[in-house]
Short mmCIF file of C-alpha atoms in Angstrom, two decimals:
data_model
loop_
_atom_site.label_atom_id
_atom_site.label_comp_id
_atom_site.label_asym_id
_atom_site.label_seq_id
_atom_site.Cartn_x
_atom_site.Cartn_y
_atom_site.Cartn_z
CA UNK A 1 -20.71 5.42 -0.45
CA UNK A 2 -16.94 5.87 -1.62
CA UNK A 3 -16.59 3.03 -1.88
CA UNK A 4 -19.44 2.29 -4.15
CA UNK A 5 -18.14 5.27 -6.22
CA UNK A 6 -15.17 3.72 -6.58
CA UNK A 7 -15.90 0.79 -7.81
CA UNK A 8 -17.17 -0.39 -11.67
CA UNK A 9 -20.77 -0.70 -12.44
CA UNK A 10 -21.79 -4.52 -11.46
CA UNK A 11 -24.68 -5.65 -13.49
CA UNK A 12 -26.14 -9.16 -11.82
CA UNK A 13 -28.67 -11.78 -13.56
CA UNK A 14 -30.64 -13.37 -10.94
CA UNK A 15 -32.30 -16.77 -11.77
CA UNK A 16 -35.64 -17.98 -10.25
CA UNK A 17 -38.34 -20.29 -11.11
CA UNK A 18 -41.11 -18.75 -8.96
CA UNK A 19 -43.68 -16.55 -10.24
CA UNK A 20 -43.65 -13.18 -9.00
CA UNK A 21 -46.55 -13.00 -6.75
CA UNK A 22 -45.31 -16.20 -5.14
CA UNK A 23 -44.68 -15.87 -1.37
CA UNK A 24 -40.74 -17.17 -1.98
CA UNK A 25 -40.36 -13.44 -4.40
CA UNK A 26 -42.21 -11.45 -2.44
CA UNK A 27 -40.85 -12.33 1.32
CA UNK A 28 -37.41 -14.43 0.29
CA UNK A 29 -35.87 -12.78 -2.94
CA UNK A 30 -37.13 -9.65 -3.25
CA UNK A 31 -35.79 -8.51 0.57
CA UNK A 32 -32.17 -10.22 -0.29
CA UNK A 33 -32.00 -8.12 -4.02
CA UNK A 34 -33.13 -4.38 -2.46
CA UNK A 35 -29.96 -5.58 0.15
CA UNK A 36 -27.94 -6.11 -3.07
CA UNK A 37 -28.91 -3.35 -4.91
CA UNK A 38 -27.79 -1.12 -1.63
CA UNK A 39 -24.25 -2.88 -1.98
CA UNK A 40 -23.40 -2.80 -5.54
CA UNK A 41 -21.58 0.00 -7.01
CA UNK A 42 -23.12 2.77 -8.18
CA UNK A 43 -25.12 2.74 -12.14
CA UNK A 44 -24.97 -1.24 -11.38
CA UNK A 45 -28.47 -3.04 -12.49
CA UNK A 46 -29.99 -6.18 -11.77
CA UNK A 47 -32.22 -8.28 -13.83
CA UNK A 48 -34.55 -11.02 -12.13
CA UNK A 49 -36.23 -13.68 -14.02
CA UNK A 50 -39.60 -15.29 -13.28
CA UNK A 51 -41.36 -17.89 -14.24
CA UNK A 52 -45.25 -16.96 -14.24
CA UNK A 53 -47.92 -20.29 -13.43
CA UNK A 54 -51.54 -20.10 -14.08
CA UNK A 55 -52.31 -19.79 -10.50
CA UNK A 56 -50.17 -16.81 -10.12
CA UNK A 57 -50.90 -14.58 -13.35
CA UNK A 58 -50.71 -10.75 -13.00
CA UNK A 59 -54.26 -9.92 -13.59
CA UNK A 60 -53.82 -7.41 -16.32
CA UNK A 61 -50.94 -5.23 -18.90
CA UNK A 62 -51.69 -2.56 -16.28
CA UNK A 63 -50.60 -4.08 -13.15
CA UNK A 64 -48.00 -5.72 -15.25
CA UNK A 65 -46.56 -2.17 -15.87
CA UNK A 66 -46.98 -0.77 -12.78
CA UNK A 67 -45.18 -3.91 -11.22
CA UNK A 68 -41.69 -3.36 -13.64
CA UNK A 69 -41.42 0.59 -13.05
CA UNK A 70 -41.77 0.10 -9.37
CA UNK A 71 -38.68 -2.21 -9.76
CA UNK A 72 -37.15 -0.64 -11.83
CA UNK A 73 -36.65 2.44 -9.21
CA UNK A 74 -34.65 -0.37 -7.43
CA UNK A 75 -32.53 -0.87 -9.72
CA UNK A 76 -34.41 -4.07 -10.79
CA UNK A 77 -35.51 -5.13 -14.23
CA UNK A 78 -37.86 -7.97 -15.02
CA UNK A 79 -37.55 -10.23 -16.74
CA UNK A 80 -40.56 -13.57 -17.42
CA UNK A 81 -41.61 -16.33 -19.02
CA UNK A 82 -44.48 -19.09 -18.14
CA UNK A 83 -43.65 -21.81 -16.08
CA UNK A 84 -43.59 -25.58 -17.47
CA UNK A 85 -43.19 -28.55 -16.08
CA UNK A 86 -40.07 -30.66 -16.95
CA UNK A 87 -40.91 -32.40 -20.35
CA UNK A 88 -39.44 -32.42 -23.76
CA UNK A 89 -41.21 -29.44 -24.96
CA UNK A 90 -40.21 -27.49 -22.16
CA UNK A 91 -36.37 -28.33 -22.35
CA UNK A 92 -37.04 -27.29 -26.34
CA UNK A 93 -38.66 -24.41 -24.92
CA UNK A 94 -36.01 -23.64 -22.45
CA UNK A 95 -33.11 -23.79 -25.46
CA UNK A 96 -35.03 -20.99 -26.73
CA UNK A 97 -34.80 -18.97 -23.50
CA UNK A 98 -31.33 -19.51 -22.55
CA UNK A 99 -30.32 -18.03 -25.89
CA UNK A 100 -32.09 -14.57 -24.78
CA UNK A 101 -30.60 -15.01 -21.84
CA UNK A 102 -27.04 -15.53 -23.71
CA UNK A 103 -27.80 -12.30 -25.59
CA UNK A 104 -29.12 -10.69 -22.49
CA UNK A 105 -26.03 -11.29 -21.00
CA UNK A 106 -23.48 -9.45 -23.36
CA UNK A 107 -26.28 -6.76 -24.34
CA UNK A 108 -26.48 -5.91 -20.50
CA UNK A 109 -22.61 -6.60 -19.56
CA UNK A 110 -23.77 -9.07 -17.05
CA UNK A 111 -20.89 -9.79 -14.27
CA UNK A 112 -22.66 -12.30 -12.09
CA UNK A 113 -25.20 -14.99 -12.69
CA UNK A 114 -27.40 -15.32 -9.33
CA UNK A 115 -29.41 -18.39 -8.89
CA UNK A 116 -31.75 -19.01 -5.77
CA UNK A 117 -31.84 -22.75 -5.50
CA UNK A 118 -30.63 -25.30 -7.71
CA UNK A 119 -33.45 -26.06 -10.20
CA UNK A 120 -32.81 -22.54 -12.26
CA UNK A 121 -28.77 -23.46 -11.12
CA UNK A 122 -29.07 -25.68 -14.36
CA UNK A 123 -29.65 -22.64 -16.47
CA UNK A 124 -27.33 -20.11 -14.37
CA UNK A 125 -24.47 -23.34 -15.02
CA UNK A 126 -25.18 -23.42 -18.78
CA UNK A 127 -25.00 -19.59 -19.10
CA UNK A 128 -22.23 -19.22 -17.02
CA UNK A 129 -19.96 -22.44 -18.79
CA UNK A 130 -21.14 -20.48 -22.17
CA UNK A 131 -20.44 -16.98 -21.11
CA UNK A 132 -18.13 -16.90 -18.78
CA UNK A 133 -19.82 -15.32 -16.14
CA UNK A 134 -19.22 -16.10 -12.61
CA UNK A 135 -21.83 -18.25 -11.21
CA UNK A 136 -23.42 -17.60 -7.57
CA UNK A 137 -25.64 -20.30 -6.02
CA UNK A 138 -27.72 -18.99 -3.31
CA UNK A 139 -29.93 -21.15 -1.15
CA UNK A 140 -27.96 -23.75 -1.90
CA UNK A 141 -29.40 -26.83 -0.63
CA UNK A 142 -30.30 -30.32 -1.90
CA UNK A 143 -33.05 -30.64 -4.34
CA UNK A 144 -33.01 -33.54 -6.19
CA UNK A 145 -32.35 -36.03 -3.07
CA UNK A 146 -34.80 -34.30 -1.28
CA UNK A 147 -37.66 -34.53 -3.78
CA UNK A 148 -36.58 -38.35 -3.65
CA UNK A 149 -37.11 -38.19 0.11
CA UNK A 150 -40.49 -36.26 0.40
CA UNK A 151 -41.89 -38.71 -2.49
CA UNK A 152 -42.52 -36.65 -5.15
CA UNK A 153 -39.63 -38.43 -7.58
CA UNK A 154 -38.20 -41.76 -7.99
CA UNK A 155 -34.68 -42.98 -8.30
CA UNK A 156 -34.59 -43.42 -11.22
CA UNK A 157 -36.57 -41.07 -12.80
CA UNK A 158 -35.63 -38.79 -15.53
CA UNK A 159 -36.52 -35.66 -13.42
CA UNK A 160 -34.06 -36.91 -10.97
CA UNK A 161 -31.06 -37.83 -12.63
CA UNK A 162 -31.40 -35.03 -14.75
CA UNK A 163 -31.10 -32.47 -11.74
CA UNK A 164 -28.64 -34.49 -9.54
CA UNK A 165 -26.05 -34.46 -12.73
CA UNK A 166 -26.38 -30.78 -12.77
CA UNK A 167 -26.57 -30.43 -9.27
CA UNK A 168 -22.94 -32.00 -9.37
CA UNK A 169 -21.61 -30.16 -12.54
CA UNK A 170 -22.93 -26.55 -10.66
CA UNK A 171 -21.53 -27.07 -7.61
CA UNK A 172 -18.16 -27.45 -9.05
CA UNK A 173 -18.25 -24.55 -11.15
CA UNK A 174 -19.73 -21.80 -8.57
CA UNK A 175 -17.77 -19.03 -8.53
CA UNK A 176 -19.29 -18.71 -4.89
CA UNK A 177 -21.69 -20.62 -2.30
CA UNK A 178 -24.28 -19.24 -0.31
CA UNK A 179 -25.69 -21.69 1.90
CA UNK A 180 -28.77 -21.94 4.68
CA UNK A 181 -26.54 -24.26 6.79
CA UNK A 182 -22.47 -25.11 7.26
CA UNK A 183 -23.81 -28.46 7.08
CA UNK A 184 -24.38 -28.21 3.25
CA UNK A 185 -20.19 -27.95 2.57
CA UNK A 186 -19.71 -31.27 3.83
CA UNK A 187 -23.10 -32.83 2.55
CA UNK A 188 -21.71 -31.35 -1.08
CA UNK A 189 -17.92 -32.95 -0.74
CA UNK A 190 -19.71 -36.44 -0.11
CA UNK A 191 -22.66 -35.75 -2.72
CA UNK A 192 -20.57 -34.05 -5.32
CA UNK A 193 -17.31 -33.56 -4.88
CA UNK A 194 -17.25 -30.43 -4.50
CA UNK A 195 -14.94 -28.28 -2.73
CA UNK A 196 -15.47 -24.39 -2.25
CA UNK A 197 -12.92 -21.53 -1.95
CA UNK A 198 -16.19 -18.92 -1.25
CA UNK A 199 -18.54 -20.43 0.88
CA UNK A 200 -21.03 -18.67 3.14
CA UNK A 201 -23.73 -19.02 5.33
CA UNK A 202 -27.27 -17.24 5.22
CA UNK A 203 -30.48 -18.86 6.99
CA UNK A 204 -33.95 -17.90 5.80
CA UNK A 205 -33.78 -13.96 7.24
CA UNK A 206 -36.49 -11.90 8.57
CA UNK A 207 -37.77 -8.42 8.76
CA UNK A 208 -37.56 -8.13 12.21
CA UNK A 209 -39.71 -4.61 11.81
CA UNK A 210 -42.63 -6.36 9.78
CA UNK A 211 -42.93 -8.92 13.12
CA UNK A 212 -42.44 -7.57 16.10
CA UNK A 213 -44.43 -7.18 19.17
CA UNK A 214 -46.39 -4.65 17.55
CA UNK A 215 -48.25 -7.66 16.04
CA UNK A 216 -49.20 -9.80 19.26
CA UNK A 217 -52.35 -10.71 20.13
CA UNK A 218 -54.51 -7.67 19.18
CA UNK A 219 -57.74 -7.54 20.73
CA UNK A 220 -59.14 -6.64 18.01
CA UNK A 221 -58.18 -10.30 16.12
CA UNK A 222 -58.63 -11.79 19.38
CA UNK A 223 -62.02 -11.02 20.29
CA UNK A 224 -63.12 -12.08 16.91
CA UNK A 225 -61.36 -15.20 16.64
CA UNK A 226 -62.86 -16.33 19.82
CA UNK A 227 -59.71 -16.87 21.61
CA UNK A 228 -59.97 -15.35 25.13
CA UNK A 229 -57.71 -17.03 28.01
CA UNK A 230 -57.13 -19.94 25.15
CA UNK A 231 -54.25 -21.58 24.05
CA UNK A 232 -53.75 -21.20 20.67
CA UNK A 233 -51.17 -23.16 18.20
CA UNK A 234 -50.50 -21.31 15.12
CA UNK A 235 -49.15 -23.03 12.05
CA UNK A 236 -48.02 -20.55 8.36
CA UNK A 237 -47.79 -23.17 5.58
CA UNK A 238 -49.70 -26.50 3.89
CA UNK A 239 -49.65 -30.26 4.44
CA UNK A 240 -47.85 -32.59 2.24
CA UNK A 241 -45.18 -32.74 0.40
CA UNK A 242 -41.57 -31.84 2.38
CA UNK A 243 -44.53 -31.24 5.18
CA UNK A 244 -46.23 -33.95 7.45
CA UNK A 245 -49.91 -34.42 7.31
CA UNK A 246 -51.57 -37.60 9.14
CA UNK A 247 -48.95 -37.54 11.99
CA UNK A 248 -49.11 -33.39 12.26
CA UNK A 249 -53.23 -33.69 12.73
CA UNK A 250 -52.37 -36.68 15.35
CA UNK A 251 -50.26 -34.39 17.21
CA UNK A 252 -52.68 -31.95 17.57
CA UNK A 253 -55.34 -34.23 18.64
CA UNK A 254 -53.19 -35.43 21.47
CA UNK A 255 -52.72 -31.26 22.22
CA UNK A 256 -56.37 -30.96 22.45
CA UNK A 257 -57.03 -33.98 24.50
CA UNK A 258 -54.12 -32.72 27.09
CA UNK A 259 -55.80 -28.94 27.40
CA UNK A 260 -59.40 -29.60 26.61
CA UNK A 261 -61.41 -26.30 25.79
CA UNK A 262 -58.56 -24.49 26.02
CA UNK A 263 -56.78 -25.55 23.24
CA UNK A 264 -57.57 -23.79 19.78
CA UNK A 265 -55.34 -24.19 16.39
CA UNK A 266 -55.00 -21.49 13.80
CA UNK A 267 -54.04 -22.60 10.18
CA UNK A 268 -52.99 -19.77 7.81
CA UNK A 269 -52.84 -21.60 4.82
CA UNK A 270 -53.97 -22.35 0.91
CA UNK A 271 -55.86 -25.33 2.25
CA UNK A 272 -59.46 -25.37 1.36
CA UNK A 273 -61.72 -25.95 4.75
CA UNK A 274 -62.82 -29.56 3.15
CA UNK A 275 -59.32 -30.38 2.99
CA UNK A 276 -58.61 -29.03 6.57
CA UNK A 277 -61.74 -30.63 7.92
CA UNK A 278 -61.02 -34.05 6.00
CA UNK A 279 -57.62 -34.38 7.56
CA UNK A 280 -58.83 -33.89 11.41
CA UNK A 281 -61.67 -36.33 11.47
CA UNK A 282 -59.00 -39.16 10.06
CA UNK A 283 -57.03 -38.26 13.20
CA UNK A 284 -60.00 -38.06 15.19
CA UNK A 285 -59.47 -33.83 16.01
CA UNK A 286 -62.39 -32.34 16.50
CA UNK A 287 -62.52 -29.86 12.98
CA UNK A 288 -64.59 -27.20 15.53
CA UNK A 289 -61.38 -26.08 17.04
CA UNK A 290 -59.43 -25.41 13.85
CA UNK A 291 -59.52 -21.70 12.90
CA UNK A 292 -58.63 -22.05 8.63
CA UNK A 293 -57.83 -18.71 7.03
CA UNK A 294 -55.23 -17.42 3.77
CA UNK A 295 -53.77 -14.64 4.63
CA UNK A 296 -51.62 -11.94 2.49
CA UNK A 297 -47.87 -12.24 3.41
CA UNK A 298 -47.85 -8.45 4.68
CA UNK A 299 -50.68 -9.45 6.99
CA UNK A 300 -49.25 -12.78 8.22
CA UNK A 301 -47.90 -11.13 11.37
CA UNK A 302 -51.20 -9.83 12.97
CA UNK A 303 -52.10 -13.51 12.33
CA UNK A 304 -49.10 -15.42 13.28
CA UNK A 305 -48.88 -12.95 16.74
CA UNK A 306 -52.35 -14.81 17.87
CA UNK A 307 -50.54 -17.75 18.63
CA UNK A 308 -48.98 -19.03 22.08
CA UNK A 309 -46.73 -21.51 20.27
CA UNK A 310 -45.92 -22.53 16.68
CA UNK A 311 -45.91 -25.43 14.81
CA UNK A 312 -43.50 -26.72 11.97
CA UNK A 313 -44.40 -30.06 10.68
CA UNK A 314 -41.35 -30.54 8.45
CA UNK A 315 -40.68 -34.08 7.59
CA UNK A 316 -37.44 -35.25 8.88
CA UNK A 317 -35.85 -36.75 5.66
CA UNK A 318 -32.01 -36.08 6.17
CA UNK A 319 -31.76 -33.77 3.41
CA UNK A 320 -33.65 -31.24 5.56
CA UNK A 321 -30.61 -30.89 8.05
CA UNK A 322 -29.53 -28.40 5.14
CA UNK A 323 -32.58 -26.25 4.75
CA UNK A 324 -33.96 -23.26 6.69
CA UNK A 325 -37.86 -23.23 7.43
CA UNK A 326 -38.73 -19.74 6.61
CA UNK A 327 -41.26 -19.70 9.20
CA UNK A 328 -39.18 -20.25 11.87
CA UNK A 329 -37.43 -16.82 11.91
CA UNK A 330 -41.03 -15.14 11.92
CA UNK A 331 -42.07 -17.63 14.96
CA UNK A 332 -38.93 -16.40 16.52
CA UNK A 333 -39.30 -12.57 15.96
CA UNK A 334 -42.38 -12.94 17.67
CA UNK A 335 -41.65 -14.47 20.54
CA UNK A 336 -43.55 -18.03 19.79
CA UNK A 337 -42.54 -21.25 21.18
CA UNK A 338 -41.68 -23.67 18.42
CA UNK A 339 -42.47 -27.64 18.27
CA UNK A 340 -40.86 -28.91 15.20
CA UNK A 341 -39.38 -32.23 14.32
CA UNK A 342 -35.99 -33.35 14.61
CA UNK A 343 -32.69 -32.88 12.33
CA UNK A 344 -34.67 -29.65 10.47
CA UNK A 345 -31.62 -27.40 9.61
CA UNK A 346 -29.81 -26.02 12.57
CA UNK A 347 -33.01 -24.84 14.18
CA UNK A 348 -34.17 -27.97 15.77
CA UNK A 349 -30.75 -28.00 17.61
CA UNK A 350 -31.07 -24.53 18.98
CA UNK A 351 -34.57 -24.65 20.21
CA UNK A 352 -33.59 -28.06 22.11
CA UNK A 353 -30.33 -25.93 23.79
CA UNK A 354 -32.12 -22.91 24.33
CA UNK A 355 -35.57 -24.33 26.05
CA UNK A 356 -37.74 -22.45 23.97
CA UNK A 357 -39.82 -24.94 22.36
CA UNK A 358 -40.11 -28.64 21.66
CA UNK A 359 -39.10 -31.24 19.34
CA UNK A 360 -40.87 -34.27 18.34
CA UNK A 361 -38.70 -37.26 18.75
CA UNK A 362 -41.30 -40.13 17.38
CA UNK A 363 -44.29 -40.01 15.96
CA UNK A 364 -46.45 -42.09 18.59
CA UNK A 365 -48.85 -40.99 21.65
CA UNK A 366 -46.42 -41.01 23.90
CA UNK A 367 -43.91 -38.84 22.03
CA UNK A 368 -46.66 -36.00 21.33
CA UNK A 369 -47.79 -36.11 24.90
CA UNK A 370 -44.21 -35.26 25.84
CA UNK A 371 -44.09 -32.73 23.72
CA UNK A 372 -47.49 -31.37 24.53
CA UNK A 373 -46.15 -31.41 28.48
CA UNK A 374 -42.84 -29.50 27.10
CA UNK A 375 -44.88 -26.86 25.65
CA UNK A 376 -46.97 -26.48 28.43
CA UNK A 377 -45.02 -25.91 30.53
CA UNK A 378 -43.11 -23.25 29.13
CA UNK A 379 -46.36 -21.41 28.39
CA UNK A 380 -47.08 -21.52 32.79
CA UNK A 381 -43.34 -21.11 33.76
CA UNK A 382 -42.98 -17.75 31.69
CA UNK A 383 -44.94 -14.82 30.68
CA UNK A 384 -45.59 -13.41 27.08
CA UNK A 385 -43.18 -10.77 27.85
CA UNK A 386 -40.73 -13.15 28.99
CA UNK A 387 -40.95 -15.44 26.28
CA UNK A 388 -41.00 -12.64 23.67
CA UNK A 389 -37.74 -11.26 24.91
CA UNK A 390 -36.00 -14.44 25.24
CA UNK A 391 -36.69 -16.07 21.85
CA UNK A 392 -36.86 -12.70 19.80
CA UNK A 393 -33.16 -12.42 20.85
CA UNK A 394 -32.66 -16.04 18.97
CA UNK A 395 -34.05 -14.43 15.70
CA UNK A 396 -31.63 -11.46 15.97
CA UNK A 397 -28.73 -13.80 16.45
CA UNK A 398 -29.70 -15.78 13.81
CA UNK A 399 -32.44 -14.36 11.44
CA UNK A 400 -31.05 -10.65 11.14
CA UNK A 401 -30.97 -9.25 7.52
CA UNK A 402 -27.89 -8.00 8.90
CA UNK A 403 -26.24 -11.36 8.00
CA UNK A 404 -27.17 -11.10 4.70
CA UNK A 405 -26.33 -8.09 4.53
CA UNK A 406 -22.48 -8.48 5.50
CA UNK A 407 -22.62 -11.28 2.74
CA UNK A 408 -23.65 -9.82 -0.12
CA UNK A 409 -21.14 -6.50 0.88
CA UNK A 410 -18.58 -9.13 0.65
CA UNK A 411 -19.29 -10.92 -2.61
CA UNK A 412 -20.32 -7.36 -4.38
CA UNK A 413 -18.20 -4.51 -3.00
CA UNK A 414 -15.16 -6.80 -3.29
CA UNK A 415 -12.42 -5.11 -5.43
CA UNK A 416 -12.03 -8.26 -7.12
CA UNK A 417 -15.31 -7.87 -9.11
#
């Protein structure tokens, strides 16, 4: 707390282009700012901008309200503006906005510009080369290559180019890195040339209180899911995109042939039931077996504790080896197996060292049966107990908020700010 005395107000813009009632504010940024807002000096403030899509409107002015003065006792002030895609109008659109933000900037005596991810790095770069503000990319990973990867761009399509040049001209003028893998420095020398004097390290983190074994198979949800002495594979997210679909419902088909009756699969996800249903009959998975349900975040846990191993279908394209599934720290905290694919971030390494899950190799029969053998067993040659205290232990090591934590104490309670 001296400390904090001591030091000058630090006012921090913090640039994101989710909508607020997104799962990536409410379990990804909003956790990292209340860490920041403990570590910046005292009468310091911190302004986070949203971008608000259709499908993720606050209801009413009300709830709008209610929202901002809640934040605001966290030393958080919101800022928003709707979402649009990339297009002309939007860039003309976004000229407008970055001149509030400008304003915004001197008005507020912002210190720090704050960007989670690289797509809202383009504005945090033009403010910052305008402003002179230092520039902080968080979550820094590759966005542009991968979005060429998972097939949602082409080469040499404006939407590419467009972020990859930026991508390049941020990189070089960050004032400071944070990064979900080491991997990233070396992937941003060869991609950029970029070379960084304050570079750290944060993986996706986890509130090891909100999933803990407090949350683990409650009779309650068990009974009325039906899944008595069954084996049940959970799985928190969609299909497509940077995630596999045909191959991830052929996986689980060669599960449920290998354990029978047994075997029951639990999708918490946005998916509509057609969808889900569609998807397992074109892999030949009986849809009967699938348990389909959307969840709130701060319910997830009760949900996610049902299972007796998790599932992360992550496509491995190679710019993945520098992201951090989310989900994986959650498995972890609650004691669930993992099978995931190769090369995803540094998880798919430490869940090969540390026997406590398994990773798909190929996507054929015989590489899924492996896996399915793997999982199995694990699940005989341990019990819940065991497993939970074994793989928890891998989330503390390397999910803790306490990471984050020691970084942000660094970058904000440093003299030099």
């Amino acid at each position: 707390m001296e400390t904090r005395k001591r030091l000058n107000p630090v006012n921090i813009l913090v640039l994101t282009f989710w909508s607020f009632k997104e799962g990536l504010i409410q379990t990804y940024t909003l956790p990292y700012l209340h860490i920041i807002a403990e570590q910046i000096p005292e009468g310091s403030k911190i302004y986070l901008l949203t971008l608000e899509k259709p499908n993720h409107l606050i209801s009413s002015s009300e709830e709008k309200q209610k929202i901002k003065k809640n934040l605001e006792q966290q030393k958080i002030n919101w800022i928003t503006f709707s979402y649009d895609g990339l297009s002309v109008l939007s860039m003309l659109k976004w000229a407008w906005i970055l001149i509030r933000l400008y304003f915004l900037i001197f008005i507020k005596d912002i210190k720090f510009i704050h960007s989670f991810c690289t797509p809202p790095g383009v504005a945090g770069y033009l403010l910052s080369l305008f402003s002179g503000k230092k520039l902080i990319l968080d979550s820094y990973e590759p966005h542009a290559e991968a979005c060429i990867e998972s097939g949602d761009w082409k080469k040499d399509s404006f939407a590419f180019k467009f972020l990859f040049f930026f991508e390049r001209l941020m990189s070089n003028k960050a004032h400071t890195i944070i990064s979900a893998t080491l991997g990233m420095r070396q992937y941003a020398k060869q991609k950029y040339n970029a070379s960084f004097t304050r570079f750290y390290v944060k993986p996706a983190c986890v509130d090891l209180n909100q999933f803990s074994e407090l949350n683990l198979k409650k009779p309650n949800l068990v009974k009325s899911f039906g899944y008595e002495n069954k084996i049940v594979c959970v799985y928190a997210g969609k299909f497509g995109g940077i995630y596999l679909k045909k191959e991830a419902f052929d996986y689980l088909k060669i599960a449920h042939d290998y354990w029978g009756d047994k075997f029951r699969i639990l999708f918490l996800t946005g998916h509509t039931r057609e969808e889900i249903d569609r998807w397992a009959i074109e892999s030949n998975l009986e849809p009967s077996i699938i348990t389909c349900k959307f969840v709130m975040h701060h319910e997830i846990a009760d949900y996610v504790g049902l299972g007796d191993f998790a599932y992360t279908p992550v496509k491995p394209i190679p710019t993945k080896k520098f992201c951090t599934p989310i989900k994986n720290g959650e498995y972890w905290a609650l004691g669930l197996p993992i099978v995931s694919t190769a090369n995803i971030s540094d998880d798919s390494e430490i869940i090969e060292k540390n026997e406590i899950g398994s990773i798909i190799q190929e996507f054929n029969e015989k590489s899924y049966l492996k896996s399915v053998k793997e999982i199995d067993a694990i699940l005989k040659n341990n019990s819940r107990s065991e497993l939970y205290k074994t793989i928890r232990g891998i989330a503390v090591n390397y999910r803790s908020f306490s990471i984050a934590d020691k970084i942000y104490k660094e970058i904000y309670q440093s003299k030099a700010v």
